[in-house]
XYZ file of C-alpha atoms in Angstrom:
607
model
C 44.222 -39.181 121.266
C 43.085 -43.254 121.491
C 40.046 -44.674 118.947
C 37.647 -45.283 122.395
C 37.882 -41.154 123.290
C 37.873 -39.490 119.274
C 35.176 -42.501 118.709
C 32.898 -41.264 122.165
C 33.445 -37.546 121.513
C 30.822 -35.726 120.483
C 32.205 -32.445 118.929
C 28.617 -30.698 118.985
C 29.224 -30.419 123.322
C 31.745 -27.989 122.134
C 30.044 -25.958 119.962
C 27.278 -25.472 122.501
C 30.014 -24.209 124.592
C 31.660 -22.021 122.288
C 27.355 -20.593 121.639
C 27.527 -19.910 125.421
C 30.494 -18.031 125.557
C 29.307 -16.236 122.159
C 26.353 -15.191 124.402
C 28.539 -14.232 127.496
C 30.277 -11.978 124.893
C 27.107 -10.321 123.531
C 25.770 -9.764 127.282
C 29.089 -8.557 127.931
C 29.085 -5.974 125.073
C 25.582 -4.588 125.704
C 26.503 -4.169 129.155
C 29.552 -1.815 127.873
C 27.141 -0.044 125.656
C 24.562 0.568 128.275
C 27.500 2.178 130.845
C 28.940 4.297 128.090
C 26.047 5.473 126.440
C 23.569 5.450 128.894
C 25.025 5.885 132.161
C 28.164 7.958 131.597
C 26.034 10.092 128.672
C 23.679 10.899 130.839
C 25.697 12.024 134.254
C 27.765 14.115 131.443
C 24.874 15.444 130.390
C 23.080 16.546 133.707
C 26.301 16.836 135.837
C 29.908 18.358 136.417
C 32.622 18.749 138.972
C 35.005 16.271 140.557
C 32.320 13.781 141.852
C 31.487 13.399 138.159
C 35.325 13.134 136.999
C 35.592 10.381 139.911
C 32.509 8.319 139.168
C 33.290 8.411 135.264
C 36.475 7.369 136.246
C 35.434 4.163 138.093
C 32.315 3.580 135.524
C 35.374 3.525 132.635
C 37.126 1.021 134.602
C 33.520 -1.545 134.654
C 33.309 -0.845 131.249
C 36.809 -2.155 129.884
C 36.345 -5.356 132.261
C 33.106 -6.037 130.147
C 35.054 -4.901 127.209
C 38.298 -7.370 127.805
C 35.439 -10.201 128.630
C 33.545 -9.629 125.382
C 37.107 -10.025 123.589
C 38.078 -12.981 125.787
C 34.895 -14.802 124.964
C 35.125 -14.121 121.420
C 38.123 -15.596 121.091
C 36.997 -18.830 123.384
C 34.237 -19.100 121.047
C 36.328 -19.203 118.012
C 38.888 -21.899 119.584
C 36.143 -24.202 121.106
C 34.329 -24.150 117.539
C 37.653 -23.847 115.737
C 38.612 -27.549 117.888
C 35.137 -29.017 116.945
C 35.686 -28.717 113.788
C 39.224 -30.170 113.974
C 38.115 -33.393 116.124
C 34.795 -33.113 113.864
C 36.538 -33.685 110.743
C 39.090 -36.130 112.571
C 35.921 -38.133 114.059
C 34.471 -38.394 110.530
C 37.285 -39.802 109.096
C 37.583 -42.312 111.782
C 33.788 -43.535 111.798
C 34.198 -44.235 108.105
C 36.916 -46.377 108.621
C 35.332 -48.122 110.987
C 32.259 -48.162 108.866
C 34.170 -50.253 106.239
C 35.621 -52.575 108.619
C 32.215 -53.635 109.693
C 31.000 -53.876 106.418
C 33.871 -56.565 105.611
C 33.389 -57.991 109.025
C 36.946 -56.968 110.461
C 37.522 -56.292 113.826
C 38.956 -53.524 115.268
C 40.827 -53.477 118.277
C 40.765 -50.601 121.166
C 44.314 -50.303 119.744
C 43.200 -49.447 115.855
C 44.867 -52.798 114.973
C 42.248 -54.523 112.391
C 41.856 -58.634 112.294
C 40.562 -59.917 109.133
C 39.430 -63.698 108.671
C 40.834 -66.460 106.352
C 39.802 -66.406 102.808
C 38.787 -69.471 100.325
C 41.055 -69.883 97.261
C 39.461 -69.529 94.080
C 39.632 -73.038 93.026
C 38.425 -74.364 96.257
C 41.305 -76.941 96.648
C 43.725 -75.207 98.331
C 43.740 -74.750 101.951
C 41.974 -71.662 103.182
C 44.149 -68.451 103.188
C 45.037 -67.680 107.052
C 43.510 -64.471 108.371
C 45.530 -61.895 110.218
C 45.755 -58.863 112.063
C 47.898 -55.556 110.901
C 48.207 -52.066 112.539
C 47.886 -48.650 110.392
C 51.022 -46.259 110.095
C 51.186 -42.785 109.161
C 54.796 -42.786 108.253
C 54.579 -42.583 104.110
C 57.634 -45.683 104.160
C 56.274 -47.685 106.877
C 52.869 -47.384 104.566
C 54.483 -48.798 101.437
C 56.170 -51.176 103.303
C 52.849 -52.583 104.852
C 51.595 -52.731 101.141
C 54.358 -54.874 99.750
C 53.830 -57.149 101.989
C 50.245 -57.232 101.899
C 50.502 -58.094 98.335
C 52.561 -60.442 98.561
C 49.975 -61.935 100.665
C 47.240 -64.302 98.750
C 44.292 -63.070 101.179
C 43.025 -60.166 99.603
C 41.498 -59.501 103.013
C 44.899 -59.082 104.304
C 45.119 -55.354 101.903
C 41.775 -53.874 102.698
C 42.521 -54.171 106.287
C 45.734 -52.339 105.964
C 44.136 -49.864 103.958
C 41.364 -49.311 106.743
C 44.032 -49.309 109.536
C 46.018 -46.357 107.940
C 42.689 -44.687 107.566
C 42.431 -45.185 111.479
C 45.645 -44.358 111.973
C 45.453 -41.391 110.209
C 42.178 -40.127 111.880
C 43.960 -41.017 115.620
C 47.172 -38.671 114.404
C 44.601 -35.908 113.364
C 42.651 -35.807 116.302
C 46.188 -35.889 118.274
C 47.406 -32.977 116.524
C 44.521 -30.978 117.318
C 44.119 -31.799 120.623
C 47.895 -31.072 120.965
C 47.573 -27.503 119.035
C 44.089 -26.620 120.866
C 44.877 -27.251 124.422
C 47.903 -24.653 125.191
C 45.483 -22.019 123.136
C 42.590 -22.884 125.112
C 44.273 -23.146 128.291
C 46.061 -19.829 127.675
C 42.675 -18.119 127.630
C 42.520 -17.090 130.947
C 42.346 -13.859 133.027
C 44.386 -12.288 135.771
C 42.247 -12.820 138.854
C 41.847 -9.246 139.488
C 39.632 -6.258 138.838
C 42.115 -4.372 136.353
C 42.287 -4.771 132.925
C 45.750 -3.308 132.345
C 48.014 -2.736 129.607
C 49.528 -6.168 129.493
C 46.257 -8.177 129.929
C 44.982 -6.301 126.594
C 48.180 -7.082 124.861
C 47.761 -10.654 126.032
C 44.258 -10.463 124.703
C 45.751 -9.291 121.500
C 48.292 -12.480 121.557
C 45.487 -15.044 122.464
C 43.298 -13.666 119.310
C 46.600 -13.841 117.289
C 47.076 -17.964 118.670
C 43.690 -18.880 117.727
C 43.458 -17.630 114.639
C 46.333 -19.464 113.702
C 44.908 -22.863 115.119
C 42.078 -22.053 114.131
C 42.785 -21.959 110.002
C 40.984 -24.726 109.399
C 37.644 -23.776 110.885
C 37.871 -19.793 109.608
C 38.506 -21.238 105.803
C 35.390 -22.999 106.285
C 33.855 -19.855 106.403
C 33.094 -17.726 102.616
C 35.818 -14.637 102.774
C 35.038 -11.258 101.787
C 35.581 -10.370 98.569
C 39.009 -9.552 97.725
C 39.010 -5.549 96.979
C 35.026 -5.734 96.879
C 33.529 -2.763 96.656
C 30.995 -1.427 99.603
C 27.953 -3.193 97.930
C 29.618 -6.254 97.957
C 31.270 -5.988 101.494
C 28.001 -5.722 102.539
C 26.293 -8.363 100.758
C 28.929 -10.669 101.845
C 28.561 -9.541 105.451
C 24.819 -9.801 105.160
C 24.900 -13.280 103.777
C 26.913 -14.974 106.655
C 25.136 -16.795 109.434
C 25.203 -15.018 113.261
C 28.164 -17.538 114.333
C 29.997 -16.650 111.031
C 30.075 -13.119 112.047
C 31.146 -13.097 115.301
C 33.984 -15.392 114.620
C 35.450 -13.544 111.360
C 34.761 -9.909 114.356
C 36.567 -11.941 116.976
C 39.495 -13.491 114.687
C 39.887 -10.652 112.488
C 38.812 -7.378 114.020
C 41.406 -5.103 112.033
C 40.127 -6.776 108.677
C 36.539 -6.196 109.410
C 36.895 -3.017 110.439
C 38.279 -1.814 107.413
C 35.734 -3.017 105.205
C 33.240 0.030 103.717
C 30.170 -1.275 103.560
C 29.829 -2.876 106.782
C 27.290 -1.766 109.497
C 28.878 0.892 111.321
C 28.345 -0.883 114.768
C 30.299 -3.624 113.734
C 33.288 -1.411 112.327
C 32.879 0.421 115.862
C 33.163 -3.073 117.549
C 36.045 -4.059 115.433
C 37.756 -0.948 115.683
C 37.830 -0.408 119.355
C 39.171 -3.990 119.603
C 41.716 -2.871 117.598
C 42.248 0.097 119.582
C 42.421 -1.169 122.745
C 45.290 -3.663 121.697
C 47.282 -1.206 120.051
C 47.121 1.005 122.933
C 48.820 -1.409 124.968
C 51.206 -2.511 122.456
C 52.472 0.655 122.243
C 52.491 2.043 125.682
C 54.220 -1.280 126.696
C 56.778 -0.697 124.102
C 57.223 2.807 125.134
C 57.406 2.121 128.641
C 60.432 -0.734 127.625
C 62.506 2.344 126.038
C 64.465 4.746 128.035
C 63.412 7.997 127.679
C 65.249 11.295 126.428
C 67.983 12.955 128.511
C 67.207 15.872 130.595
C 69.836 17.213 129.351
C 69.117 18.009 125.656
C 70.922 21.333 124.615
C 73.644 23.020 125.537
C 75.980 26.118 124.233
C 79.677 26.147 122.589
C 81.005 28.776 120.967
C 81.326 28.770 116.973
C 83.509 31.650 115.643
C 83.543 33.693 118.767
C 79.636 33.439 118.836
C 77.651 31.249 121.102
C 75.519 28.182 119.952
C 72.836 26.305 121.070
C 73.528 22.564 120.143
C 72.096 19.237 121.576
C 74.121 17.761 123.769
C 76.200 14.430 122.585
C 74.396 12.210 125.603
C 70.766 13.453 123.609
C 72.293 12.801 120.023
C 73.288 9.148 121.118
C 69.872 8.811 122.242
C 68.458 9.890 119.419
C 69.834 7.790 117.166
C 69.032 4.879 119.344
C 65.665 5.487 120.061
C 64.224 9.186 119.076
C 62.243 7.790 116.039
C 60.380 4.943 117.577
C 60.188 7.651 120.832
C 58.368 9.960 118.871
C 56.180 7.965 116.662
C 54.910 5.561 119.935
C 54.526 8.916 121.678
C 52.800 10.945 119.300
C 50.316 7.730 118.563
C 49.173 7.504 122.202
C 48.419 11.005 122.378
C 46.007 10.547 119.263
C 44.727 7.619 121.178
C 43.831 9.463 124.216
C 42.348 12.044 122.110
C 40.133 9.600 120.882
C 39.387 7.938 124.011
C 38.428 11.490 125.312
C 35.841 11.725 122.535
C 34.544 8.299 123.730
C 34.297 9.838 127.023
C 32.477 12.969 126.295
C 29.351 11.403 124.875
C 26.433 12.970 126.602
C 28.127 16.349 127.145
C 25.975 19.041 125.556
C 24.220 16.374 124.165
C 26.890 14.954 122.223
C 25.857 11.762 120.401
C 27.567 8.265 121.014
C 31.210 8.161 118.662
C 31.511 5.526 116.401
C 35.251 4.510 115.766
C 35.289 3.614 111.746
C 38.342 3.288 111.045
C 41.806 3.106 113.128
C 45.504 2.361 112.432
C 48.609 3.613 114.302
C 51.340 2.634 111.333
C 53.057 5.522 109.616
C 51.224 9.002 110.360
C 47.798 6.746 111.581
C 44.703 6.522 110.514
C 41.405 7.430 112.354
C 37.404 7.538 111.021
C 35.596 8.868 114.035
C 32.118 9.861 113.915
C 29.149 11.587 115.995
C 26.415 9.740 115.651
C 25.677 6.561 113.639
C 25.855 7.714 110.157
C 23.586 4.539 109.317
C 20.633 5.752 110.428
C 21.640 9.746 110.591
C 19.383 11.779 107.850
C 22.392 13.825 107.380
C 25.929 13.009 106.767
C 29.107 15.324 107.046
C 32.456 13.364 105.983
C 35.500 16.158 106.710
C 38.844 15.874 105.230
C 41.631 17.859 107.385
C 44.485 18.719 105.652
C 48.155 19.298 105.374
C 50.302 18.018 108.716
C 46.983 16.188 109.866
C 48.427 12.478 111.691
C 47.136 10.582 114.534
C 48.990 12.809 116.661
C 46.261 15.652 116.039
C 43.842 14.059 115.285
C 42.083 15.558 118.652
C 41.875 18.833 116.684
C 40.071 17.204 113.982
C 37.385 15.455 116.149
C 36.742 18.549 118.006
C 35.846 20.719 114.626
C 33.371 17.857 113.785
C 32.110 17.599 117.292
C 31.458 21.586 116.858
C 29.818 21.614 114.298
C 27.224 18.319 114.941
C 26.679 20.628 118.131
C 26.026 23.639 115.784
C 23.611 21.489 113.571
C 21.584 21.025 116.393
C 21.026 24.674 116.679
C 20.405 25.186 113.439
C 17.772 22.235 112.929
C 17.091 21.301 116.407
C 16.239 17.411 116.774
C 17.856 17.056 113.152
C 19.133 13.820 112.680
C 22.625 14.238 111.723
C 26.148 12.308 111.928
C 29.564 14.419 111.249
C 32.710 12.033 110.449
C 36.450 13.068 110.807
C 37.745 11.125 108.263
C 41.928 10.897 108.467
C 41.520 7.861 105.565
C 45.046 9.062 103.756
C 48.499 10.326 104.177
C 48.202 13.769 104.459
C 51.170 16.078 103.363
C 53.403 16.681 106.416
C 54.992 19.890 106.016
C 53.478 22.782 104.086
C 57.159 23.717 101.895
C 58.405 19.823 101.238
C 54.755 18.444 100.712
C 51.744 20.210 100.554
C 52.794 21.718 97.167
C 52.551 18.018 95.756
C 49.264 16.516 94.173
C 49.905 13.173 94.529
C 49.145 12.775 98.304
C 45.518 14.152 96.791
C 45.396 11.866 93.748
C 46.730 8.777 96.352
C 44.083 9.500 98.981
C 40.807 10.170 96.612
C 40.048 6.252 95.932
C 39.371 5.840 99.539
C 37.428 8.837 99.915
C 35.513 7.520 97.376
C 34.730 4.126 98.731
C 33.976 5.415 102.195
C 31.532 7.634 100.799
C 29.892 4.685 99.212
C 29.995 2.502 101.939
C 27.902 5.075 103.507
C 25.239 4.418 100.746
C 25.826 0.666 101.227
C 25.393 0.393 104.897
C 22.392 3.112 105.493
C 19.702 2.183 106.917
C 17.633 4.565 107.273
C 14.539 5.810 106.425
C 14.712 7.600 102.646
C 17.587 8.878 101.039
C 20.834 10.591 103.242
C 21.916 14.009 102.275
C 25.010 13.939 102.295
C 27.755 16.390 102.751
C 31.462 16.367 101.474
C 33.660 19.172 103.486
C 37.253 19.871 103.612
C 39.925 22.400 104.695
C 43.105 23.218 103.059
C 44.501 20.458 101.343
C 41.505 18.171 102.270
C 40.157 19.932 99.896
C 42.464 19.358 97.186
C 41.878 15.563 97.850
C 37.677 15.961 97.602
C 38.236 17.832 94.132
C 40.638 14.808 93.036
C 37.719 12.546 93.924
C 34.862 14.245 91.923
C 37.458 14.757 89.163
C 38.283 11.190 88.852
C 35.244 9.137 90.368
C 31.871 9.501 91.558
C 31.847 11.912 95.037
C 28.711 10.604 96.174
C 27.942 13.616 97.976
C 24.838 16.198 97.528
C 26.888 19.074 98.672
C 30.181 20.250 98.949
C 32.372 22.989 101.736
C 35.418 23.983 100.916
C 37.162 26.188 103.735
C 40.454 27.818 102.880
C 40.745 25.822 100.030
C 44.287 26.185 98.053
C 42.066 24.709 94.835
C 40.551 21.165 93.962
C 42.260 20.754 91.107
C 39.491 21.696 88.587
C 38.705 25.376 87.857
C 34.924 24.755 87.605
C 32.021 24.378 90.604
C 30.086 21.978 87.758
C 33.125 19.483 87.914
C 32.992 18.950 91.723
C 30.397 16.176 90.634
C 27.129 17.503 92.779
C 23.743 19.004 91.877
C 24.446 22.720 90.141
C 24.700 25.362 93.135
C 25.699 22.762 95.374
C 29.220 23.796 96.170
C 30.095 26.094 99.215
C 33.382 28.198 100.058
C 34.473 29.937 102.597
C 37.839 32.187 102.989
C 38.401 34.040 106.250
C 39.906 37.060 106.423
C 44.020 36.992 106.158
C 43.889 33.223 105.277
C 46.893 32.898 103.385
C 46.353 29.272 101.511
C 44.232 30.220 98.545
C 45.938 32.538 96.901
C 49.254 31.187 97.488
C 47.624 27.154 96.872
C 46.385 28.544 93.976
C 49.768 28.001 91.710
C 50.139 24.176 92.604
C 46.299 23.127 92.788
C 44.351 25.891 91.159
C 42.215 24.380 88.030
C 41.234 26.039 84.698
C 38.423 26.411 82.219
C 39.418 25.773 78.871
C 37.511 28.881 77.632
C 39.261 31.182 79.674
C 42.467 29.889 77.861
C 45.778 28.354 79.538
C 47.594 30.229 82.194
C 44.614 30.849 84.722
C 45.012 28.868 87.922
C 41.137 29.106 89.304
C 40.259 28.451 93.166
C 36.929 28.075 94.759
C 37.274 31.281 96.562
C 37.316 33.049 92.670
C 34.082 34.375 91.163
C 34.137 32.742 87.813
C 35.111 29.337 89.623
C 30.781 29.399 90.522
C 30.989 28.344 94.220
C 28.469 29.980 96.650
C 30.500 31.856 98.674
C 29.670 31.893 102.377
C 30.308 34.809 105.000
C 33.066 34.154 107.290
C 32.888 37.773 109.393
C 31.051 38.679 112.601
C 27.502 38.886 112.137
C 24.261 40.644 114.230
C 24.910 41.911 117.672
C 23.168 41.026 120.912
C 22.033 37.069 121.639
C 22.396 35.260 118.433
C 24.897 36.929 117.184
C 28.429 35.450 115.744
C 31.968 36.443 115.721
C 34.136 36.444 112.859
C 36.961 33.950 111.499
C 40.960 35.082 110.741
C 43.058 33.031 109.207
C 43.337 29.560 108.597
C 42.639 27.753 111.098
C 39.359 29.401 112.770
C 36.554 28.119 110.526
C 35.116 25.566 113.079
C 35.559 27.849 115.912
C 32.511 27.885 118.343
C 29.959 30.965 117.822
C 31.034 31.591 114.220
C 29.461 32.571 110.974
C 31.806 30.321 109.365
C 30.752 27.196 111.490
C 26.713 28.781 111.308
C 26.939 28.537 107.806
C 28.645 25.171 107.253
C 25.763 23.725 109.501
C 22.805 25.338 107.759
C 24.358 23.548 104.288
C 24.829 20.182 106.274
C 20.958 20.042 107.615
C 19.808 21.344 103.976
C 18.549 24.995 105.430
C 20.201 26.382 102.019
C 17.986 29.661 102.348
C 19.350 30.588 105.795
C 22.722 30.937 104.553
C 24.611 34.063 104.535
C 26.997 35.741 101.777
C 29.879 37.830 102.142
C 28.555 41.798 101.568
């Protein structure tokens, strides 16, 4: 970078280009949403068959193109703003040095050298001290040598000119480093010349985002960061305090952070998490494709003590030791991602509203928070916590339960504004025998659940106060109980299904108004009575050694019927065992829906 180029550079031109990319990204995002939530949703609502599947498949490809365009345009905008920010800082330093040189009547050459005039001695007797020309340096040793030489010169302009020359050299070096840093980053923001957004394209987009974010550290550091360990309301206030450009910069460079912040608008969290979702799906698929699959011959038979025994083959054992854990994690995570993607594609079917991805991570057992309908505008919100064995691999079942509940609320109160949310935001116990008896999973996850519930308040933009229901199944009820026991649950109703205990011995301790704790125990569900010995609560007035669960009358919950009701049109079927509380057409599901929409008078109790 030379002096003339930096002096004449106009950072505003790059900022204007960044605005153009931001505008293009916004249009791409709007086009994607139009395809997914209007066009495809409308087709799902009124059409069916092979032709529909083929058309939706093509539209999904078009939607992916718009989504990819949106993400890459976001990275381009951050890159251009980052480049402009760095160059503007260097240019400001250069112009300041040039102004100081002009004020002293020094001449600055195109190479950055500074020429200073002769100086008249104070006694006016000696000959004038001769002028000269100096070139700045950026190396500390060279600067020290230059200063020492200038100090020996009786002409005071020498030292002044050298200081200015060093400032010019520093500005040019800073600009050169910025140019060198940004040139490959910006050049990398180039898509394939085809219309297919492949997994490698998404992986490349993730790499682009990471590279741009690292290079744009000075620019991004100039934006106020979110509060450390902030409350949902503090997060919401931070977001509202940013300019549109700053919001877009954070959304493009830190989608993983933005997607996690309770209190931010659901549309923003959804946009951030869908970017993370696509990039992680690509990363995991590429990793899975790079390792060999399990051998076809997994099992063999051997004679042990005269009896045949089925054992793993040596070939399979060797594969499992080298690749097994990674293969299973990648496969399970991708299966869960497909379930989430299937829910996106189901928008419109049987009137199902658009989905919002309010949380996502494939790390460990995985995290996923999926809403049916926008909770920010919904009058009724229901947040479901799944129980033991819940993980990203099985998220499809949890999503389906809340889609069924949403459909049932639409029947219970047609036209009601409802959002039902599957909240896998904690590490659930993964083994019924080894993990489920322990309470730490519930207490460890309780703060995150309360934070999410508070976030629904902070991001709410509807009219009046929302009606919020906490719903738990199995160990998920234990988490809700732990959340109520240790803090503010921020719910109006609590629905418990197949509960092994909620750590407290009374409905009055569930942190909701009296009469607003509802319980379901289906016929032949063994979990409540078994679980009471690990997670049951107690009441001091009953003395010690009593383990109470929500199914006990003394607990004080409203017991809801789970048996079949009526006959003919409108009749409902019964639920049996531990996993049928959300089956379509059941009494259990109908009663839950009535609570969610506040139609308490129509809820039925066991006979």
